[in-house]
Short mmCIF file of C-alpha atoms in Angstrom, two decimals:
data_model
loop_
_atom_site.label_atom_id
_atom_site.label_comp_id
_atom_site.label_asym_id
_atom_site.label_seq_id
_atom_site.Cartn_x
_atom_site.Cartn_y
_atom_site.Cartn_z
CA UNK A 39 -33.07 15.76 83.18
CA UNK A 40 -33.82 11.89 83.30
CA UNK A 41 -32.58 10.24 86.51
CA UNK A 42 -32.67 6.49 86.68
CA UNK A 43 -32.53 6.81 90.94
CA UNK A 44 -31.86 3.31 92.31
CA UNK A 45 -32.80 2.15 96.02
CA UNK A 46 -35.36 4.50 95.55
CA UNK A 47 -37.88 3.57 98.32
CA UNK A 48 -34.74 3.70 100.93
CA UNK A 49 -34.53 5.78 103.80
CA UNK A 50 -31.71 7.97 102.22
CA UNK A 51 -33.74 7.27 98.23
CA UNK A 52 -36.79 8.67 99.45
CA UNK A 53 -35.32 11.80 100.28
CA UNK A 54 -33.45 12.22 96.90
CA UNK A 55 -36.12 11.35 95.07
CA UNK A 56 -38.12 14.34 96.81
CA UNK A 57 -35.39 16.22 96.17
CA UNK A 58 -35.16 15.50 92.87
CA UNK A 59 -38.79 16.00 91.33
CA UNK A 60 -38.62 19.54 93.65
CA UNK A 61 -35.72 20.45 90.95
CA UNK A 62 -37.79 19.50 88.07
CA UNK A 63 -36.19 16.37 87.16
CA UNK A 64 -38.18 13.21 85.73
CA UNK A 65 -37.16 10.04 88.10
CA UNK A 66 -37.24 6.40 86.97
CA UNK A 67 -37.54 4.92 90.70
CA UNK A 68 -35.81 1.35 90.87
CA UNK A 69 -36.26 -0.50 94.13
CA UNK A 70 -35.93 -4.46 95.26
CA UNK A 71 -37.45 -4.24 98.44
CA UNK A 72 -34.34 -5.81 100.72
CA UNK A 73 -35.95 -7.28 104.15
CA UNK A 74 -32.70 -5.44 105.77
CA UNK A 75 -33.77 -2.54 104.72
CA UNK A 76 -37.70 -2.38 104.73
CA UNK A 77 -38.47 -5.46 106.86
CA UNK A 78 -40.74 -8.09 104.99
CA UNK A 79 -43.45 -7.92 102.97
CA UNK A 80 -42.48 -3.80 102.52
CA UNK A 81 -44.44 -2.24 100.00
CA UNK A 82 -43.09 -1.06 96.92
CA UNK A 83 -44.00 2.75 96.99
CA UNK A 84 -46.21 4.17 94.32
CA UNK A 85 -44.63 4.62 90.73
CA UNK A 86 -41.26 2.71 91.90
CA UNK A 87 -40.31 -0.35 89.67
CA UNK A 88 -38.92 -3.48 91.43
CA UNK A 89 -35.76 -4.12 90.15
CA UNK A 90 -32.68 -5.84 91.50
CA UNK A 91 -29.50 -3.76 90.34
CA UNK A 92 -27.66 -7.15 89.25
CA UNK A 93 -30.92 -7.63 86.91
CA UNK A 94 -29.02 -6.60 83.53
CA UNK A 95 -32.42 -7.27 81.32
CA UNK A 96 -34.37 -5.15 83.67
CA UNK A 97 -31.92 -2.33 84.21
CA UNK A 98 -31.55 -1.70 80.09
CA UNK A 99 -35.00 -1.15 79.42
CA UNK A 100 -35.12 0.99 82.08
CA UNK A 101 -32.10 3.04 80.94
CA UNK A 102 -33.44 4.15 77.36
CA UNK A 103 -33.71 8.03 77.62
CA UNK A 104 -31.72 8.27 81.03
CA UNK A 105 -29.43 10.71 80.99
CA UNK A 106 -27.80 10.35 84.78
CA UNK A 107 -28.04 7.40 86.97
CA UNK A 108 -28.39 7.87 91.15
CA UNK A 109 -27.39 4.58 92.53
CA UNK A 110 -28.53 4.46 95.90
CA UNK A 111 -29.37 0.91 96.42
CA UNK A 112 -26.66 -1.05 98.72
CA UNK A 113 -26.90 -3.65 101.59
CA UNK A 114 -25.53 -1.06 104.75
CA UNK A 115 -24.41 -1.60 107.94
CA UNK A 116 -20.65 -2.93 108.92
CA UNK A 117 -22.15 -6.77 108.62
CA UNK A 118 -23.19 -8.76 111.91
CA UNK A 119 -20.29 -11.14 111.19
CA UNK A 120 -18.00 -12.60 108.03
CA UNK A 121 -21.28 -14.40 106.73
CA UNK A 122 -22.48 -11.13 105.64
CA UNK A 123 -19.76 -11.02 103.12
CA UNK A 124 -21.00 -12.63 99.96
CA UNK A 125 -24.26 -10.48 100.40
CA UNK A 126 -22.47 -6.75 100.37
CA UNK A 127 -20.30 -8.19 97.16
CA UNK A 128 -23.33 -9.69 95.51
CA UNK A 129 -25.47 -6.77 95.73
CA UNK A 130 -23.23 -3.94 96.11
CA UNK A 131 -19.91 -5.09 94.00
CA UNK A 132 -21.87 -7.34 91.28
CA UNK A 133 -24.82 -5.01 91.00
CA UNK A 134 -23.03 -2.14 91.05
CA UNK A 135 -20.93 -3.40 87.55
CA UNK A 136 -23.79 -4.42 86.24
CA UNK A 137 -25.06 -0.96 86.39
CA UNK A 138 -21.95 0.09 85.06
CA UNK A 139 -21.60 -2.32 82.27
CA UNK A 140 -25.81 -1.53 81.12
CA UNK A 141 -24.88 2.08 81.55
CA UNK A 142 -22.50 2.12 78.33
CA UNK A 143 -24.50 -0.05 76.21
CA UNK A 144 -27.26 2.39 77.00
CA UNK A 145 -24.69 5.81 75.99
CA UNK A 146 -25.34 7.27 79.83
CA UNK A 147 -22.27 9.17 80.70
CA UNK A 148 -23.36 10.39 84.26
CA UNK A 149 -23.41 8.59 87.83
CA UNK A 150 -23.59 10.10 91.48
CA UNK A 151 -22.68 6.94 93.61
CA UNK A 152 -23.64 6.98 96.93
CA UNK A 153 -20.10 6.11 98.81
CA UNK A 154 -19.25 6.46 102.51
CA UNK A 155 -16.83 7.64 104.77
CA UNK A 156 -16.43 4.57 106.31
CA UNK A 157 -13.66 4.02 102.79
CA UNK A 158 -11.48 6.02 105.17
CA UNK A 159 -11.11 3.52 107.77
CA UNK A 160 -9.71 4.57 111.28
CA UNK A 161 -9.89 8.47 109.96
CA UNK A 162 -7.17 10.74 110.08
CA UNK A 163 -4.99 11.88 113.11
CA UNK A 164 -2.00 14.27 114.17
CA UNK A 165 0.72 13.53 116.87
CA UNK A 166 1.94 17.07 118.79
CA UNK A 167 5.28 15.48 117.86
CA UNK A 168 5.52 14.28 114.55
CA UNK A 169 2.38 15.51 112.66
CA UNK A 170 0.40 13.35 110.66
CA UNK A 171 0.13 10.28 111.15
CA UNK A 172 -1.31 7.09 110.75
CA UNK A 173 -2.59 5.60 113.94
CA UNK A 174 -1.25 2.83 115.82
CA UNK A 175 -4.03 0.57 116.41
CA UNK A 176 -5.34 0.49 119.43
CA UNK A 177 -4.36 -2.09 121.78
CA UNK A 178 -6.74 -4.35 123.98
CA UNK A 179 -4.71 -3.73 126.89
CA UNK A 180 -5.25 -0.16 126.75
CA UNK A 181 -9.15 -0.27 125.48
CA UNK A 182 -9.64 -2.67 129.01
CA UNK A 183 -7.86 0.30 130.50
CA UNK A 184 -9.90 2.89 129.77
CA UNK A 185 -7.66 4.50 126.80
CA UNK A 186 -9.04 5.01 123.97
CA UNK A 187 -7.56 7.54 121.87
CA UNK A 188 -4.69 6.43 119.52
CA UNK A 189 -0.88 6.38 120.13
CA UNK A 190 1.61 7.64 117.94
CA UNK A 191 3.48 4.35 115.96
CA UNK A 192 6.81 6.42 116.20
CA UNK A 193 6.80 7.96 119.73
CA UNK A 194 3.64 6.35 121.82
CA UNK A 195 2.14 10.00 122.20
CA UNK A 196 -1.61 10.56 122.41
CA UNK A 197 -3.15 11.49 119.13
CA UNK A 198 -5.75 14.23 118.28
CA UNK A 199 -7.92 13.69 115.47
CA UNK A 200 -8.15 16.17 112.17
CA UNK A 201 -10.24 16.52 109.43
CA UNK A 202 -9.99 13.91 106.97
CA UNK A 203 -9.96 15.02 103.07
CA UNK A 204 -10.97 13.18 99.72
CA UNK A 205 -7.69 12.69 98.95
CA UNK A 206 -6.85 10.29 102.15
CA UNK A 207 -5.91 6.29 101.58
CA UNK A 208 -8.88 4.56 101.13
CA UNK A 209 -8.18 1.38 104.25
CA UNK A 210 -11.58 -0.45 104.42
CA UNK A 211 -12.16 -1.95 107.63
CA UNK A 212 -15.88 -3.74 107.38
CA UNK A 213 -17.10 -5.95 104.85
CA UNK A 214 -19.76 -2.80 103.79
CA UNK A 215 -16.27 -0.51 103.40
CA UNK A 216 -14.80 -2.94 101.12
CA UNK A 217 -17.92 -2.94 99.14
CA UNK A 218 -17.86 0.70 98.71
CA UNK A 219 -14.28 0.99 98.11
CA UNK A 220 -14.75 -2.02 95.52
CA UNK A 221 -17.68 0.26 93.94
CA UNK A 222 -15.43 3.59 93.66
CA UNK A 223 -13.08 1.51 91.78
CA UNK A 224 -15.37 0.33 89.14
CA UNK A 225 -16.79 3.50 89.02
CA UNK A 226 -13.31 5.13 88.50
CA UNK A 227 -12.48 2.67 86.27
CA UNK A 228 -15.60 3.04 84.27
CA UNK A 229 -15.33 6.64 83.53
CA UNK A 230 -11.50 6.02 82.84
CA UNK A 231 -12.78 3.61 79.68
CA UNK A 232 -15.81 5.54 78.50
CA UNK A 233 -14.92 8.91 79.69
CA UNK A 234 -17.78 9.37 81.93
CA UNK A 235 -18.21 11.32 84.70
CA UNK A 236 -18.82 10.10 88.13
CA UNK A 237 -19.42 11.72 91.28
CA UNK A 238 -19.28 9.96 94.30
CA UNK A 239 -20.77 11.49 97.24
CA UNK A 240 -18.86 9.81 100.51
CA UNK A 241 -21.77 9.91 103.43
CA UNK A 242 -20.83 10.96 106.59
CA UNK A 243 -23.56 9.79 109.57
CA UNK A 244 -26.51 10.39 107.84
CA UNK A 245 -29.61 10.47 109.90
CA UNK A 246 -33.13 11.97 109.94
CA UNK A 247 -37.17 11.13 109.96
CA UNK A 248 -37.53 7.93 108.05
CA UNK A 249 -33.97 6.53 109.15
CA UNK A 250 -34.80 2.74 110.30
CA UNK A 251 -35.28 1.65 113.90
CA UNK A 252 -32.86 -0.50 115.80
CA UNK A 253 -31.45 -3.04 113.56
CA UNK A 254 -27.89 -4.61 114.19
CA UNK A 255 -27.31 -2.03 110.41
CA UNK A 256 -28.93 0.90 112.00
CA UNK A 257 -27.11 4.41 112.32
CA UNK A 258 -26.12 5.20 116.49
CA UNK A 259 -28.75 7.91 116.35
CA UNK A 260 -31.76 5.50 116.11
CA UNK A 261 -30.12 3.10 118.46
CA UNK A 262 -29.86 5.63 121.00
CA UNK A 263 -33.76 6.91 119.62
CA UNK A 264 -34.96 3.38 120.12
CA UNK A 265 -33.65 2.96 123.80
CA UNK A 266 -35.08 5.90 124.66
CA UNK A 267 -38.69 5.05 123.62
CA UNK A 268 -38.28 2.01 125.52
CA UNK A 269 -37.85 3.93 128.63
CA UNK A 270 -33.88 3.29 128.79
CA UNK A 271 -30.89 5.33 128.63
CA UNK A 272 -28.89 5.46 125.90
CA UNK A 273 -25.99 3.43 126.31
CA UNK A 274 -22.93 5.07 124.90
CA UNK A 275 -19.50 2.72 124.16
CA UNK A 276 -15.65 3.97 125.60
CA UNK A 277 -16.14 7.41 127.02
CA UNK A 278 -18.46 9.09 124.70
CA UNK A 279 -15.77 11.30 123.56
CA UNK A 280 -15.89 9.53 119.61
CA UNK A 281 -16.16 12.47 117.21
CA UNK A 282 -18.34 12.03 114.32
CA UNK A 283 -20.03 13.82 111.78
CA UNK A 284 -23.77 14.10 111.46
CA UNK A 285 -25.43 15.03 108.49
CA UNK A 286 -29.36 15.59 107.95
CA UNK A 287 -30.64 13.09 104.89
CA UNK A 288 -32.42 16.46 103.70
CA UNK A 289 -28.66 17.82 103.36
CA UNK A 290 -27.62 14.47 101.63
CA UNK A 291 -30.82 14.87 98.82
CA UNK A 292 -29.38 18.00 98.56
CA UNK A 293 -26.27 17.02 97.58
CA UNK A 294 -27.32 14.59 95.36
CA UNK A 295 -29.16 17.50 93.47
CA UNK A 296 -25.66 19.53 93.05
CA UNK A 297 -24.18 16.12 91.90
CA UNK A 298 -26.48 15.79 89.22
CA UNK A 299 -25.96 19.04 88.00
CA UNK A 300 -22.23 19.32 87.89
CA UNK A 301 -20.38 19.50 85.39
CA UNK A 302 -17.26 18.33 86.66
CA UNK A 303 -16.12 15.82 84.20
CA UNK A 304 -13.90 12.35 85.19
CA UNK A 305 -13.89 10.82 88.76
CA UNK A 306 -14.93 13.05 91.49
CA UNK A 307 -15.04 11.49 95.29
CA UNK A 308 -16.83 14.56 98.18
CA UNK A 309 -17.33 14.67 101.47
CA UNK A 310 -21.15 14.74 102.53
CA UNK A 311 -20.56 16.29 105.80
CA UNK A 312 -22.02 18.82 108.05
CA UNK A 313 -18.41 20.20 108.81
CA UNK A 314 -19.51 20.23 112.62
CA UNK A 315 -18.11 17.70 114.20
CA UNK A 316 -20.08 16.07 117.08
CA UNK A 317 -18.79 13.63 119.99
CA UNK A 318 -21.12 10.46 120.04
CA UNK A 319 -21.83 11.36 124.00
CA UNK A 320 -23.62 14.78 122.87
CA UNK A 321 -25.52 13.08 120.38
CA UNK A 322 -26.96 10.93 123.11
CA UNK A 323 -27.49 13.78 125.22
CA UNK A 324 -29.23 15.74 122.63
CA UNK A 325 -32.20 13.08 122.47
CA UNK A 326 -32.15 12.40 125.66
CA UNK A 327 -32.93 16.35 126.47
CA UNK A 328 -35.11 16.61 123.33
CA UNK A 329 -37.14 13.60 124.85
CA UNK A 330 -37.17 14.73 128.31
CA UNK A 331 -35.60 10.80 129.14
CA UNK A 332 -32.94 9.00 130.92
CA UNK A 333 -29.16 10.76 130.75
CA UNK A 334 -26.90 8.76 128.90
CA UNK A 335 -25.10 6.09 130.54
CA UNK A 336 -21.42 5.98 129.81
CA UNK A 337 -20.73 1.88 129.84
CA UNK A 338 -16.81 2.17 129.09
CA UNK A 339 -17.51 -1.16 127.15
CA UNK A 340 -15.87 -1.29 124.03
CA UNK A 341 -16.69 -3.10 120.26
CA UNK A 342 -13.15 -4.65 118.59
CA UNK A 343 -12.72 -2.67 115.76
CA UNK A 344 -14.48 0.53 115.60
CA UNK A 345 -13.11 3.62 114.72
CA UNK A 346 -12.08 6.14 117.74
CA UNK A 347 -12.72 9.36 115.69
CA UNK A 348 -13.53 10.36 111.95
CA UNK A 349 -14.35 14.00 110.93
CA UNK A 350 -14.46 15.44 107.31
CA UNK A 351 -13.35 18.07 105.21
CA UNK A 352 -16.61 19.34 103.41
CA UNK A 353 -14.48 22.18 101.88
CA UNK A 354 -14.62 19.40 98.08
CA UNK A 355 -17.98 19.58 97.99
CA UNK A 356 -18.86 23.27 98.50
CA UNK A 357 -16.09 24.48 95.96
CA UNK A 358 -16.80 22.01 93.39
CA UNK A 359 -20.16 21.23 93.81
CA UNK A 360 -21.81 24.01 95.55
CA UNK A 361 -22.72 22.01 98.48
CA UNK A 362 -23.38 23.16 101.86
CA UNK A 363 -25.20 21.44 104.35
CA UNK A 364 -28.14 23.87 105.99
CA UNK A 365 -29.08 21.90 109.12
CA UNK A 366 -26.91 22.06 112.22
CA UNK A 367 -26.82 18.84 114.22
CA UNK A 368 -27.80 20.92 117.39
CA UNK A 369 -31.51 21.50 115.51
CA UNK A 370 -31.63 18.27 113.49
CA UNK A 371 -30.99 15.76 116.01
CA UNK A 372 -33.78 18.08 118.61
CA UNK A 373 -36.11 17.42 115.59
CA UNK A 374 -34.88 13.90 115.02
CA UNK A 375 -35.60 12.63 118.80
CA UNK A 376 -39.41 12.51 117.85
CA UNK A 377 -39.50 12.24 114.30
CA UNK A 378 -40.75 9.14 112.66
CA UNK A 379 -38.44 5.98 111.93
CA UNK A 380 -39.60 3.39 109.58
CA UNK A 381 -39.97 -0.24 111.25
#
């Protein structure tokens, strides 16, 4: 198969594109070489085309003979501040239509999307009392207090968190979750209109060698990675006990290979997850063991609006795509505490 495979020189496009040529599939590697993402004056890797996504001229040349599309290319991150905004609709809204809109003139009927879990905002949580629920949000009284796990909006009762499924509500709560959210609805509404089919693969904590170093849009793992090469502890937020999931980039090319080959017609949204759900404060103690560094220092210090806990459901993505990730976090993140980041 022909796969058009944008944001190809990415930490995460890299990978897929490994993954891909492994499979026997000819890639058309798209890249534009975003300071954010490669610092300046990157270099374009070997064989990759520099193209900006919102470049309609450049993208339907390159689409003659495609017969799937792997958009990968997307400003990341939450966003430093509200500034950020017109740059995650610019190049991950606009761009992403365009993509769409060259697509059908081209006659591709095929995209895997590279969504995230952040779509799912705070994540999904169950009060001993009344089930499900969605979460009160958490008050600054209580975070200058010391508690951090939700309350129940109908009783006040601490909530647990469960695992959070595809078919969730989709509550965006960074600029970079609007933008995906924004990009699963043209993609949904795209394959509505010209019947194609669209998978989009929803990213759970991705991290692995390549990932990029401390950034104010890098993943916790390589903050935590960078500190400790600077001789400091890693300095974890609240009480450590976030739970996440934390899934290998190898495991997310992998995915990307199912999604190409499925046949599942329409809109499909799946969970890239390990379905081993980690707390942030083992994470940091993981790389700080695997490093033979400083412990972890628990600060108690809290950032307004991040999420307290979001786990997923990978059950989607094995039954329908054949997914399953191989690489526990345990061995990854020992492998990942001296594996090479990219600048």
């Amino acid at each position: 198969m022909k796969v058009l495979l944008t944001g190809a020189a990415g930490f995460i496009g890299s990978r897929v594109q490994a993954a891909l040529l492994a499979e026997g599939h000819e890639v058309v590697a798209v890249d534009v070489m975003l300071d954010a993402a490669h610092g300046p004056g990157g270099v374009l890797p070997d064989g990759c085309h520099r193209v900006d996504v919102r470049d309609a001229d450049a993208l339907g040349r390159l689409l003659s003979g495609v017969d799937a599309v792997c958009h990968q290319a997307a400003v990341v991150g939450a966003g430093v501040n509200a500034a950020d905004a017109p740059s995650y609709a610019s190049h991950n809204d606009h761009g992403t239509a365009v993509l769409l809109a060259q697509m059908f003139s081209a006659g591709v009927h095929r995209l895997v999307l590279a969504s995230s879990m952040v779509v799912y905002g705070q994540g999904g949580y169950r009060c001993p009392v009344h089930g499900a629920v969605d979460p009160a949000p958490r008050t600054r009284s209580d975070l200058d207090a010391g508690l951090f796990e939700h309350r129940c909006p109908v009783g006040g009762e601490e909530l647990s968190w469960q695992l959070v499924g595809e078919d969730a509500p989709l509550r965006p709560r960074s600029l970079y979750a609007a933008s995906k959210v924004a990009q699963e609805h043209y993609a949904l509404a795209w394959s509505e209109s010209t019947g194609g089919s669209v998978v989009a693969l929803r990213y759970h904590n991705v991290y692995g060698p390549g990932m990029p170093r401390d950034t104010p849009y890098s993943g916790v793992a390589a903050i935590f990675r960078s500190s400790l090469e600077k001789g400091e502890p890693p300095r974890v937020y609240e009480d450590g006990g976030q739970m996440r999931d934390f899934v290998h980039v190898d495991d997310v090319a992998a995915a990307n290979v199912a999604a190409i080959g499925s046949e599942e017609g329409g809109f499909l949204a799946a969970n890239v997850c390990s379905g081993r759900p980690i707390s942030i404060m083992t994470v940091a103690a993981r790389l700080s063991e695997a490093r033979g560094g400083a412990a972890p220092v628990v600060t108690g210090q809290y950032r307004s609006g991040d999420v307290r806990h979001i786990v997923a459901d990978p059950a989607r993505a094995e039954r329908i795509l054949g997914f399953r990730s191989a690489i526990d976090p345990d061995d990854g993140l020992r492998d990942f505490a001296s594996a090479p980041l990219r600048a």
